[in-house]
Coordinates of C-alpha atoms and ligand atoms in Angstrom, one line a residue:
X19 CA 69.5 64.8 35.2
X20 CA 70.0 67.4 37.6
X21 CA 70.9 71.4 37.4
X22 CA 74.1 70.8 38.5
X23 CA 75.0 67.7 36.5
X24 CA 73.8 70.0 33.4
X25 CA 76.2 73.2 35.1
X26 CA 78.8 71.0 34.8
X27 CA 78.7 71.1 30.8
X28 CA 80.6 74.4 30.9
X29 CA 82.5 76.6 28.3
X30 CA 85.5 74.5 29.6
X31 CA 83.8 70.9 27.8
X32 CA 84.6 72.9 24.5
X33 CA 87.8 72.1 23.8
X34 CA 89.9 74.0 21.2
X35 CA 90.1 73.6 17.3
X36 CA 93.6 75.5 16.1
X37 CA 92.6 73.8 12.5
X38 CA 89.8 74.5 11.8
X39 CA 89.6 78.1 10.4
X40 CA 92.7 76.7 7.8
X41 CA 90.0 74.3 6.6
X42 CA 87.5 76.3 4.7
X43 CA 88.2 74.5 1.2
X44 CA 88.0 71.2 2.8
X45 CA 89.5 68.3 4.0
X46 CA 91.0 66.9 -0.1
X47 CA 91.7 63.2 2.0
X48 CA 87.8 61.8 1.4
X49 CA 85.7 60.8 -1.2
X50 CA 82.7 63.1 -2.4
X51 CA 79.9 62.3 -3.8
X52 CA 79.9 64.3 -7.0
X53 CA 76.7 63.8 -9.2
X54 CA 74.4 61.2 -10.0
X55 CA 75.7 58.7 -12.2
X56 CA 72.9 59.6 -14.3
X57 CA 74.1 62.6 -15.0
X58 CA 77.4 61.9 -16.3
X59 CA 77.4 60.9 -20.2
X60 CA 79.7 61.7 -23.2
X61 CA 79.3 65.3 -22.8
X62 CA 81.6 67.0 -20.4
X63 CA 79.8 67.7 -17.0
X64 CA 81.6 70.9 -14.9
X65 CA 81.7 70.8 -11.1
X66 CA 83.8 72.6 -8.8
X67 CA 84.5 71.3 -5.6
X68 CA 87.4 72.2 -2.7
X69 CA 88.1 75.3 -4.5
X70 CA 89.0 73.4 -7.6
X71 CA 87.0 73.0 -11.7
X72 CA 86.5 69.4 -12.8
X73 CA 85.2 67.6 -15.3
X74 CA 83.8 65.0 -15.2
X75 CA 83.2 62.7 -18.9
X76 CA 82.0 59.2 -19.4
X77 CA 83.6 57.3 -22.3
X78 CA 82.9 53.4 -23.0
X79 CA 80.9 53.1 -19.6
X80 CA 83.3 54.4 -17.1
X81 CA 83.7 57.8 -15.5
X82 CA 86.6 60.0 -16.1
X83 CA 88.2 63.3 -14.0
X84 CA 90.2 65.8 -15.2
X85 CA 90.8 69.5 -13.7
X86 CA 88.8 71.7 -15.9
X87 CA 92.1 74.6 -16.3
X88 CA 94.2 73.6 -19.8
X89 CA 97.8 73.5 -18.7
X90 CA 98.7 75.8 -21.5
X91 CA 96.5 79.1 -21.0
X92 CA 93.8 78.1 -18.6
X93 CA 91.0 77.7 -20.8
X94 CA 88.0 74.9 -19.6
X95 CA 89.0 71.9 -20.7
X96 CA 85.5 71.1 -20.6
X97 CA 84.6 73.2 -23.4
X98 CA 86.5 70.8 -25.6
X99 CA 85.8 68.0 -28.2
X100 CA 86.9 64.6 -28.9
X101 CA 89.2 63.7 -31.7
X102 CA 90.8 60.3 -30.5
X103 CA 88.9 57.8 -28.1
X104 CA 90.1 57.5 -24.5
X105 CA 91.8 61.3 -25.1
X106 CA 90.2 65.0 -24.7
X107 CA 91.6 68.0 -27.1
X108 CA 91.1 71.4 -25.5
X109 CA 89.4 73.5 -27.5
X110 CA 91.8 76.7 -28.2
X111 CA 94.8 75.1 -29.5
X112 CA 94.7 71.2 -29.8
X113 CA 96.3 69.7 -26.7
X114 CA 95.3 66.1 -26.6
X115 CA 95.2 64.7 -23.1
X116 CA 95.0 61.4 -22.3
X117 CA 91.6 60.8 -20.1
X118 CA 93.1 58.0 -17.4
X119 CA 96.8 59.5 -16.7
X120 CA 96.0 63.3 -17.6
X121 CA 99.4 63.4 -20.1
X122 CA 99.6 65.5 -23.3
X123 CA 99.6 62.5 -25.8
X124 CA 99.3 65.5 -28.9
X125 CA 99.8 69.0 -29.3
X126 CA 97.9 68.9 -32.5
X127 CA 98.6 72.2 -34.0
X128 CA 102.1 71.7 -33.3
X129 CA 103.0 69.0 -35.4
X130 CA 103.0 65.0 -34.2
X131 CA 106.5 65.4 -32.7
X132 CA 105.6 68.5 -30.2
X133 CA 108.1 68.7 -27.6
X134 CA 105.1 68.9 -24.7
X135 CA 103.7 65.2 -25.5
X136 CA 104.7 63.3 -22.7
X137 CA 105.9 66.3 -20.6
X138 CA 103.0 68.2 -19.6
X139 CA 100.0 67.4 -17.4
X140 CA 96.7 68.0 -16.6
X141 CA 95.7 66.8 -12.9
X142 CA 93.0 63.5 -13.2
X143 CA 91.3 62.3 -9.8
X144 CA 90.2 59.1 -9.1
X145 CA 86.5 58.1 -9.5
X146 CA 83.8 55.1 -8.6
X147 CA 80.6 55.0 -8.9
X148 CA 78.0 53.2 -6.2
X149 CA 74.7 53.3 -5.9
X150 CA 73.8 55.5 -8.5
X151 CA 76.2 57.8 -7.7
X152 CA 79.9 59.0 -9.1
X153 CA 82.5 59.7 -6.1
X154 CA 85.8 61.6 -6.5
X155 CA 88.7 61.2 -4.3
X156 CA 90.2 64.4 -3.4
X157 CA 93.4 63.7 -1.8
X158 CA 96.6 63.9 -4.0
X159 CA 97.8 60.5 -2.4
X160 CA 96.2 56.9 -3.3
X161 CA 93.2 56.6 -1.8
X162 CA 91.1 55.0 0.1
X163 CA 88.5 52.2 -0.6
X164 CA 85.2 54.7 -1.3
X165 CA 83.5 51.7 0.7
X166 CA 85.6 53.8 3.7
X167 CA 83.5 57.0 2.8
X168 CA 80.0 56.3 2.0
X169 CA 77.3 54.9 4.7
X170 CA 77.0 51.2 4.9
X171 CA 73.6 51.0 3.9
X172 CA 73.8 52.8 0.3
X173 CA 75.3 49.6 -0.4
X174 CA 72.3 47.4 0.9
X175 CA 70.0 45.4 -2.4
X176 CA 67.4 46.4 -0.7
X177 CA 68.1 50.0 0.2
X178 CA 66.2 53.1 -2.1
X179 CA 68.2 56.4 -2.2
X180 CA 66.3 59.1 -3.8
X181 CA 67.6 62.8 -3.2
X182 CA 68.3 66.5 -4.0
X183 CA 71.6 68.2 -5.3
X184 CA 72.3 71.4 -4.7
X185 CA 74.3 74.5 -4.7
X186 CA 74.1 76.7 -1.5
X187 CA 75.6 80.1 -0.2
X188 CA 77.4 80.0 2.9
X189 CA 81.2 78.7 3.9
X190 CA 80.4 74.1 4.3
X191 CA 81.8 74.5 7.6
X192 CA 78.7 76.3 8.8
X193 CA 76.5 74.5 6.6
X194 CA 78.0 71.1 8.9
X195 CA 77.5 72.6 11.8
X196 CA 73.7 73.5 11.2
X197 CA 73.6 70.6 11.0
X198 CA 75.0 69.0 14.1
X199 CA 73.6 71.9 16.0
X200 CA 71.3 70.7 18.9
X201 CA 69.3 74.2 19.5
X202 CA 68.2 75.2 16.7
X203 CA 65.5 72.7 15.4
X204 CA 63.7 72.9 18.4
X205 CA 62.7 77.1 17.7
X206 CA 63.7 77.4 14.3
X207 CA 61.8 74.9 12.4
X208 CA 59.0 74.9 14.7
X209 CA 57.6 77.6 12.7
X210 CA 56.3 78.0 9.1
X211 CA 56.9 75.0 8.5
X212 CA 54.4 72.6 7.5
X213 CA 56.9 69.5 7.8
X214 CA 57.1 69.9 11.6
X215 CA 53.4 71.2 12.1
X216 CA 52.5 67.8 12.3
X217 CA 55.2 66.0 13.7
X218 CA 56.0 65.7 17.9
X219 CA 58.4 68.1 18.6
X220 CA 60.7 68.8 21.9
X221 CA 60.7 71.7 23.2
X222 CA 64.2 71.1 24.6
X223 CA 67.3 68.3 23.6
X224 CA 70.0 67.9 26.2
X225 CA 72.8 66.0 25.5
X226 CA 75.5 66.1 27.5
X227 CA 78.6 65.8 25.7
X228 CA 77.5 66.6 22.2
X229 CA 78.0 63.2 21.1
X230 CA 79.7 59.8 22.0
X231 CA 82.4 58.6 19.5
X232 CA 81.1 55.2 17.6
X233 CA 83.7 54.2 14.9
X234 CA 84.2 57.2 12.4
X235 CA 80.7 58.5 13.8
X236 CA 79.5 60.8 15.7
X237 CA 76.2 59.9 17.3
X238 CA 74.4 62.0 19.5
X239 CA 71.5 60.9 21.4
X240 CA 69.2 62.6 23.8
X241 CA 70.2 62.2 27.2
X242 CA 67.2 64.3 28.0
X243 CA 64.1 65.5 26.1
X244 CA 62.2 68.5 27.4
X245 CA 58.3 68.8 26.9
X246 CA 56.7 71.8 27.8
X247 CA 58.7 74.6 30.1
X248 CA 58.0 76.8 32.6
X249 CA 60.0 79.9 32.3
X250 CA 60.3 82.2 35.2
X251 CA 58.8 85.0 34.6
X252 CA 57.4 84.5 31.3
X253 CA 54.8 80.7 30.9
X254 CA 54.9 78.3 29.6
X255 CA 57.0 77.4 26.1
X256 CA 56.1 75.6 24.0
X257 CA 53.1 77.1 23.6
X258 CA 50.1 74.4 23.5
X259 CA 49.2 72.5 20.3
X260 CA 47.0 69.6 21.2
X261 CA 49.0 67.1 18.0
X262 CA 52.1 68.4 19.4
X263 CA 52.9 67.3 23.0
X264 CA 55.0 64.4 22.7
X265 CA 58.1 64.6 22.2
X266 CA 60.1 63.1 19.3
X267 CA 63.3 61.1 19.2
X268 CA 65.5 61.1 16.8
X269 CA 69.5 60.6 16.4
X270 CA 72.0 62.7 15.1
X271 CA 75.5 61.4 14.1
X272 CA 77.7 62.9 11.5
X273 CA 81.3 61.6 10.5
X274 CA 83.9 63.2 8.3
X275 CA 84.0 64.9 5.8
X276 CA 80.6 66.9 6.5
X277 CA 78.0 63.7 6.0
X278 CA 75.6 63.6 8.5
X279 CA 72.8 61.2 9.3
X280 CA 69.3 61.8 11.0
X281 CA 67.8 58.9 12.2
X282 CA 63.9 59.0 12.1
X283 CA 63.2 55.6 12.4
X284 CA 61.6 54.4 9.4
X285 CA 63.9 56.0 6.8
X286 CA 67.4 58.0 7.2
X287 CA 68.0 61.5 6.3
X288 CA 71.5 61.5 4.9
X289 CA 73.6 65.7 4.3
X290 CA 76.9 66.0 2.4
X291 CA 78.3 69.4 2.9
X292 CA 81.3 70.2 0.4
X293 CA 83.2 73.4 -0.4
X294 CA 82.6 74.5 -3.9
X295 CA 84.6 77.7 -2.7
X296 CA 85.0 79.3 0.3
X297 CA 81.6 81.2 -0.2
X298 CA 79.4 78.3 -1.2
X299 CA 78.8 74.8 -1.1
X300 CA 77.3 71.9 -2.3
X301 CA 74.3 70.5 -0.7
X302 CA 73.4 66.6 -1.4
X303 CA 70.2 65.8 0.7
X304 CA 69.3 61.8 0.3
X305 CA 66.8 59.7 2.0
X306 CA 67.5 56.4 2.2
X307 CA 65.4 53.0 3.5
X308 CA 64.8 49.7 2.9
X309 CA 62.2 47.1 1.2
X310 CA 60.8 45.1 -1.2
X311 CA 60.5 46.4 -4.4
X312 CA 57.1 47.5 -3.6
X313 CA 58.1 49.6 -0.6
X314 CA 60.8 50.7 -2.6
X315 CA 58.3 52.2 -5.3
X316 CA 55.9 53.5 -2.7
X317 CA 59.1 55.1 -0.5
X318 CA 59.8 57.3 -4.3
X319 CA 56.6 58.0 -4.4
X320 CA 56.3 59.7 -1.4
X321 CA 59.1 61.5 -1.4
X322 CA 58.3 62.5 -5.2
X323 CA 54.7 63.8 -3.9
X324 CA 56.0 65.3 -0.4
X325 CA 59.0 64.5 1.4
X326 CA 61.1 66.2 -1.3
X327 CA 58.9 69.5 -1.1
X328 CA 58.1 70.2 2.0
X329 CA 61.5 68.4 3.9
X330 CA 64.5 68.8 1.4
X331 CA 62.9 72.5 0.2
X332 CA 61.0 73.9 2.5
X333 CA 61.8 72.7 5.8
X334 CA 65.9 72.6 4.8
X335 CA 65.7 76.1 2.9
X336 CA 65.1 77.1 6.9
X337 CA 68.6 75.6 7.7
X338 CA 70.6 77.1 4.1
X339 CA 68.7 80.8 5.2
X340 CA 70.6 80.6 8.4
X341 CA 73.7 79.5 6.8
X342 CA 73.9 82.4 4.3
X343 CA 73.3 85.0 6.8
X344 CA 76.1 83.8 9.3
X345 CA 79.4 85.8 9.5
X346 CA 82.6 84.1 9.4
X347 CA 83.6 84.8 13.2
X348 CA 83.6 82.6 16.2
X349 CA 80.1 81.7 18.1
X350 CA 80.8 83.5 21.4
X351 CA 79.2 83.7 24.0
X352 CA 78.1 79.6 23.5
X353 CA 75.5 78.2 25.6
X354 CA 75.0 74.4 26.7
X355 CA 73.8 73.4 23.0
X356 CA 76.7 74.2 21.3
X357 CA 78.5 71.9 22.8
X358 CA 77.6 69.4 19.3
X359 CA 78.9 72.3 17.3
X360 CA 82.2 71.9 19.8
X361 CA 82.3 67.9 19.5
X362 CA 82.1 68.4 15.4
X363 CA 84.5 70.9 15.2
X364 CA 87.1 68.6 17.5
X365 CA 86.4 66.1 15.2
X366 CA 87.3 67.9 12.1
X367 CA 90.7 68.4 14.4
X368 CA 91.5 64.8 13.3
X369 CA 90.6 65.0 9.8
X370 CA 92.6 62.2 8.0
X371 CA 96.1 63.3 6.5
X372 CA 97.7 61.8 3.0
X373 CA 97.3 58.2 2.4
X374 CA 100.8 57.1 1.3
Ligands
FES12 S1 94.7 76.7 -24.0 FE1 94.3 74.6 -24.2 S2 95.5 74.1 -25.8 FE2 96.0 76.2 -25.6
FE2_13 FE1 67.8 72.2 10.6

């Protein structure tokens, strides 16, 4: 590619997102993964996610939802106990919900004719549960299969997902967009950290649009890949490291709402960015791959003895720093890079509405 093919990704290639600043909670029409399956037993589990408490219960093998605010005085419904199967009583004064519709089947301290039973309700959201993992629909209208939300290959036989779930400062939009962002690996983890000293790094990614529009996806590949620059003026960047002069390859797509997928070849990096509130988020890091059950045990291994330490903590604690120290306000001035920050944030422009 040539300069002026490259001048020719201006400010103008941008594009505008009016939306996008209204979305800081989220987009509710998705499924999110919530927890591991695992995790999820007879006792009430609390999460909060697009601004709103939920709890999450397991009765007779299947998971249940309910918003975690007691209709009558706001107490955690999750602090409750069970007196009835397939109900929940809040703890302060009795109400009895039902766990699959949400109703008030009992006001217990109120007699068994209450005038609330039937009348009053406590929001419930739908669940499913796929590869070891429990996924809530967000949207208030029906939704969609969660085979429509989740990457293709966490439903694979063969696949192994292991992972990391975590809680994170920082609005999810700019968690997303970390990311997607095409400048940063290159400088910022190219030091301190020891999951890059050893990998081939470029010093430069050029791609010219951001990304090309596959399907739901995102994918953005490298239309050019620098080595080692001259810069007027200054030398030569990157500086020299015999183990580190080839380039590496890898591709970046990302698809609504805040999953992205680095390709590396052998395995797949997979990031789900949600909004617990407007200040923080959740940060679920998976590797995923494919084997025989022996490749399967030896991929866990590895990631139990490395991947996880110095990739999903130490090299990713880089990106979550960055994150937490960004102010809410508008990257300006951009430069060529950001034009994958632009192509993300036009995507989140078409952010699916309502399902009925
Ligand atoms: S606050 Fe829950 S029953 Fe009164
Ligand atoms: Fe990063």
């Amino acid at each position: 590619m040539d300069g002026q093919e490259r001048g020719r990704v201006g400010l103008s290639n941008f594009g505008s997102w009016p939306h996008y600043a209204g979305i800081a909670l989220g987009l509710p029409n998705y499924w999110y993964p919530a927890t591991w399956s695992k995790r999820v037993g007879r006792r009430p589990l609390r999460i909060e996610l697009l601004g709103e408490a939920i709890m999450l219960r397991r009765e007779a093998g299947k998971v249940y939802a309910l918003g975690d605010i007691c209709p009558h005085r706001g107490v955690p419904l999750s602090m409750g106990r069970q007196e009835f199967p397939g109900t929940w009583s809040c703890v302060y004064h009795g109400w009895t919900f039902d766990l699959e519709t949400g109703i008030v089947r009992a006001a217990l301290t109120d007699g068994p004719q209450s005038a609330v039973c039937g009348r009053v309700r406590v929001r419930t959201y739908p669940i499913a549960e796929r590869a070891g993992i429990v996924f809530l629909w967000m949207g208030k209208g029906p939704p969609v299969p969660v085979e429509d939300d989740m990457p293709d290959e966490f439903l694979r036989p063969d696949s192994v997902i292991v992972g990391r779930l975590t809680i994170r400062q920082g609005n999810w939009r700019y968690a997303a967009e970390n990311s997607v962002d095409e400048g940063h690996a290159a400088f910022l983890h190219r030091y301190h950290s020891l999951w890059t000293k050893f990998t081939r790094m470029a010093g430069w990614i050029v791609s010219l649009q951001g990304g090309d529009r596959r399907g739901d996806w995102v994918v953005r590949t490298a239309d050019e890949i620098g080595g080692v620059g001259e810069f007027p003026g200054l030398g030569r960047w990157p500086k020299f490291r015999f183990w580190n002069r080839a380039p590496g390859r890898v591709t970046v797509s990302y698809r609504l709402p805040g999953n992205i997928r680095v390709a590396y070849g052998r395995y797949n990096h997979y990031n789900w960015y949600m909004p617990l509130d407007r200040e923080r988020h959740h940060y679920f890091q998976f590797l995923v791959a494919q084997g025989n059950w022996l490749q399967r045990q030896v991929f866990r291994l590895r990631y139990w003895l490395y991947r996880r330490w110095l990739f999903h903590v130490r090299l990713n604690n880089q990106d979550s720093r960055m994150v937490r120290l960004m102010p809410e306000t508008e990257p300006a001035p951009l430069y060529r890079p950001d034009a994958s920050i632009a192509a993300w944030r036009r995507l989140c422009e078409e952010a699916r509405g309502e399902t009925v």
